[in-house]
Coordinates of C-alpha atoms in Angstrom, one line a residue:
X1 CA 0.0 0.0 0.0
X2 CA 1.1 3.5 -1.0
X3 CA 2.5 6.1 2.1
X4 CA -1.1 8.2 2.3
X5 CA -1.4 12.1 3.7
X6 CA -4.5 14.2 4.5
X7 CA -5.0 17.1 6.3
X8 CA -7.1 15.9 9.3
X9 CA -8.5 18.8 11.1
X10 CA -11.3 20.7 9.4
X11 CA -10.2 22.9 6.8
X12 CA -10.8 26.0 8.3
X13 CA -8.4 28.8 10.3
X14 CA -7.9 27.7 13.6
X15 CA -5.3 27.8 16.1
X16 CA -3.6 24.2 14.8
X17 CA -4.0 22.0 12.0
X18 CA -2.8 18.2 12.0
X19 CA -1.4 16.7 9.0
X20 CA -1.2 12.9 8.8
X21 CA 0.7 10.7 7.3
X22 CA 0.0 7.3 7.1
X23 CA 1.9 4.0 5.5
X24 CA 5.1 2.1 5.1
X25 CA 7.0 5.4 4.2
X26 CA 5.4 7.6 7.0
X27 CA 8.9 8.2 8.5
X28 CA 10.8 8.6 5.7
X29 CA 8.5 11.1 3.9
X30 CA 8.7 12.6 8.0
X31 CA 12.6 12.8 7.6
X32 CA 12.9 14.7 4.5
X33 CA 10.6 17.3 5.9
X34 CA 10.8 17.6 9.5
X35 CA 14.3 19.1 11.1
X36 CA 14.1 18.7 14.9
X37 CA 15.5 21.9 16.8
X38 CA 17.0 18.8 19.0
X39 CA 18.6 16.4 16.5
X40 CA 15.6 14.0 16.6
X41 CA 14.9 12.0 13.4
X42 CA 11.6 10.9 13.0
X43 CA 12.7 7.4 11.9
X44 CA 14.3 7.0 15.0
X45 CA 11.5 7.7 17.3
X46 CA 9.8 5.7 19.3
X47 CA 6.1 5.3 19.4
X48 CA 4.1 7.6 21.2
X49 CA 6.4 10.5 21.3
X50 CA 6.5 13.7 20.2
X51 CA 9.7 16.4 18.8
X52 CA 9.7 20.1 18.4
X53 CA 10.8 21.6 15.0
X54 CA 11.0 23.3 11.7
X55 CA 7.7 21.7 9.3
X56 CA 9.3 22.0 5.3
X57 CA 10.8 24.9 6.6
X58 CA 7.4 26.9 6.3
X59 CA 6.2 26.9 10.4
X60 CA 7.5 25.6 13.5
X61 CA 5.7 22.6 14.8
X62 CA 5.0 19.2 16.8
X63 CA 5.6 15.8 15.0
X64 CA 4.4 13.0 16.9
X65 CA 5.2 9.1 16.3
X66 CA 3.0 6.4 16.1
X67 CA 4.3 2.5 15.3
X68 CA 3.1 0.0 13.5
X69 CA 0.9 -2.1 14.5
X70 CA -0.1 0.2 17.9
X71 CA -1.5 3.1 15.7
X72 CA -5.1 4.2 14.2
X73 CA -4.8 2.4 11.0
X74 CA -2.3 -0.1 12.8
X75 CA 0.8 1.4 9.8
X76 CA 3.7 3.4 11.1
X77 CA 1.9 7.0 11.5
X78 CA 3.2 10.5 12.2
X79 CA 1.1 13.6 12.6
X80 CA 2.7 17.2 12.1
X81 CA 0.9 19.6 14.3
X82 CA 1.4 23.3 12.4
X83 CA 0.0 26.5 13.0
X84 CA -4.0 26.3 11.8
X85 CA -3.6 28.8 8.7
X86 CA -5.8 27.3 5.6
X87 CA -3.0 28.5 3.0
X88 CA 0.2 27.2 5.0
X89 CA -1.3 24.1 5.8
X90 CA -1.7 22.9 2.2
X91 CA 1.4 24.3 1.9
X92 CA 3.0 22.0 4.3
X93 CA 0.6 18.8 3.1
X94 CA 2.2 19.8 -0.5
X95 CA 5.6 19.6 0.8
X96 CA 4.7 16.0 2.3
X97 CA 3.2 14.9 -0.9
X98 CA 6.5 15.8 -2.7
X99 CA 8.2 13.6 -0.3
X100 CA 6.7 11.1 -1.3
X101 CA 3.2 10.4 0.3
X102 CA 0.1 10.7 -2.0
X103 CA -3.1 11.7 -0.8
X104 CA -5.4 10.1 1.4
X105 CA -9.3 9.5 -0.1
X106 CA -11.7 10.4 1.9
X107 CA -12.3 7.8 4.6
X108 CA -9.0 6.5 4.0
X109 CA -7.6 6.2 7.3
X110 CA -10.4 4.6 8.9
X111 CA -10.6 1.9 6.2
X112 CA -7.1 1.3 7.0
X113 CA -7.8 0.5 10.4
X114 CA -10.4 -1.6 9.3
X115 CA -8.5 -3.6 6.9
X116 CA -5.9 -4.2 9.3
X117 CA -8.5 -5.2 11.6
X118 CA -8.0 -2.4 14.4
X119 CA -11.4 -1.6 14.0
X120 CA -14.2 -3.6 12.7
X121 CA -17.3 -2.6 10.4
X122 CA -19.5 -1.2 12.9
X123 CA -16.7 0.8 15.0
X124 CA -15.7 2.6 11.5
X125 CA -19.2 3.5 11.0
X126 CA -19.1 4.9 14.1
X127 CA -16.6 7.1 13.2
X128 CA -18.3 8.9 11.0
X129 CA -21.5 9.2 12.9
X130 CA -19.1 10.7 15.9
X131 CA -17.8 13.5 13.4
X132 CA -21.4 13.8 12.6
X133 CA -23.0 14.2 15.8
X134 CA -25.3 17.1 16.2
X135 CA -26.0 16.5 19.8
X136 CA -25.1 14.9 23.4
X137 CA -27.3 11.4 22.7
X138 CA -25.7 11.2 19.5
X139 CA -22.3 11.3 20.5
X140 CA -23.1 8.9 23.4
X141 CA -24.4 6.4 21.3
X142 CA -21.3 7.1 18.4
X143 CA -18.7 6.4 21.1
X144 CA -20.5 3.3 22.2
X145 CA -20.6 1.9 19.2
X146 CA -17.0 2.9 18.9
X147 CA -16.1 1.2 21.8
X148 CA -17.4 -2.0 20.4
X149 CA -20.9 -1.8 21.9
X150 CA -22.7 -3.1 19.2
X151 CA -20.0 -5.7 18.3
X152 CA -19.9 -7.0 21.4
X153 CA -23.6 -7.8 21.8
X154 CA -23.3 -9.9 18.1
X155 CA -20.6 -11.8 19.4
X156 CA -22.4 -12.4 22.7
X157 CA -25.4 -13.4 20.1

C-alpha cells in the first residue's frame, strides 16, 4: 500500500492543524521534511512520542510518532501539528506529498484501520457518525458503538 497524507482537522483557520501521514514510508517522507531543533529524526522515534521543530521549513511545529501495528490504521503513522492557517497548511501537506506520500481519499484512514483489523465494520461507521454528531445522545451512542458496543452484543449473540 502507497504512504497516504491528508490534512485531518477541518479545513478552516484555527489555532492548529494536523497533517497525517500514514503508510510504510510515513517516517521517511517525516525525515525529509521535518528538522528537529534537538537532532531527533523521526525514523528514530519511538512510538508515542513527540519532537519540536521546523515543518518543510514553512512553520515551527509538533511531530508525533505512532508505530506500526499500535496506531489508528495499525501502519507506522506521524502527525505534524502546524499553525491552523488554511494556506500554510496545504502548503506544508504539499511539501509532504512531494516527499513522497500521495493523498489520502476520503475515509481513507479509517478503512485502513479496518483492513488491518484495528477496527471492525460497525466501529468505523461509528466514526463517522461521531464526526457527525449534532447533539449529546448522539455522541453517546457514536462512542459506544465505537467502543465495540454493538460488536460485542453480536458476538455475545
Amino acid at each position: 500500500m502507497e504512504t497516504i497524507a491528508a490534512i485531518a482537522t477541518p479545513h478552516a483557520a484555527g489555532g492548529i492543524s494536523v497533517i497525517r501521514i500514514s503508510g510504510d514510508q510515513a517516517f521517511a517522507v517525516a525525515d525529509r521534511i521535518f528538522h528537529s531543533d534537538f537532532g531527533k529524526i523521526p525514523s528514530k522515534m519511538a512510538g508515542y512520542t513527540c519532537a519540536y521543530g521546523t515543518l518543510a521549513n514553512l512553520d515551527d511545529g509538533i511531530l508525533t510518532a505512532f508505530r506500526a501495528p499500535h496506531s489508528y490504521t495499525g501502519e507506522d503513522v506521524v502527525e505534524l501539528s502546524c499553525h491552523g492557517g488554511i494556506y500554510l497548511t496545504q502548503q506544508i501537506l504539499d511539501a509532504v506529498l512531494r516527499a513522497g506520500a500521495v493523498p489520502a481519499q476520503p475515509g481513507e484512514f479509517t478503512k485502513r484501520a479496518f483492513l488491518s483489523g484495528r477496527i471492525d465494520l460497525s466501529e468505523a461507521e461509528a466514526v463517522m457518525d461521531l464526526i457527525d454528531s449534532k447533539n449529546e445522545m448522539a455522541r453517546k451512542n457514536s462512542m459506544t458503538q465505537l467502543k465495540g458496543g454493538l460488536s460485542g452484543r453480536i458476538k455475545q449473540l
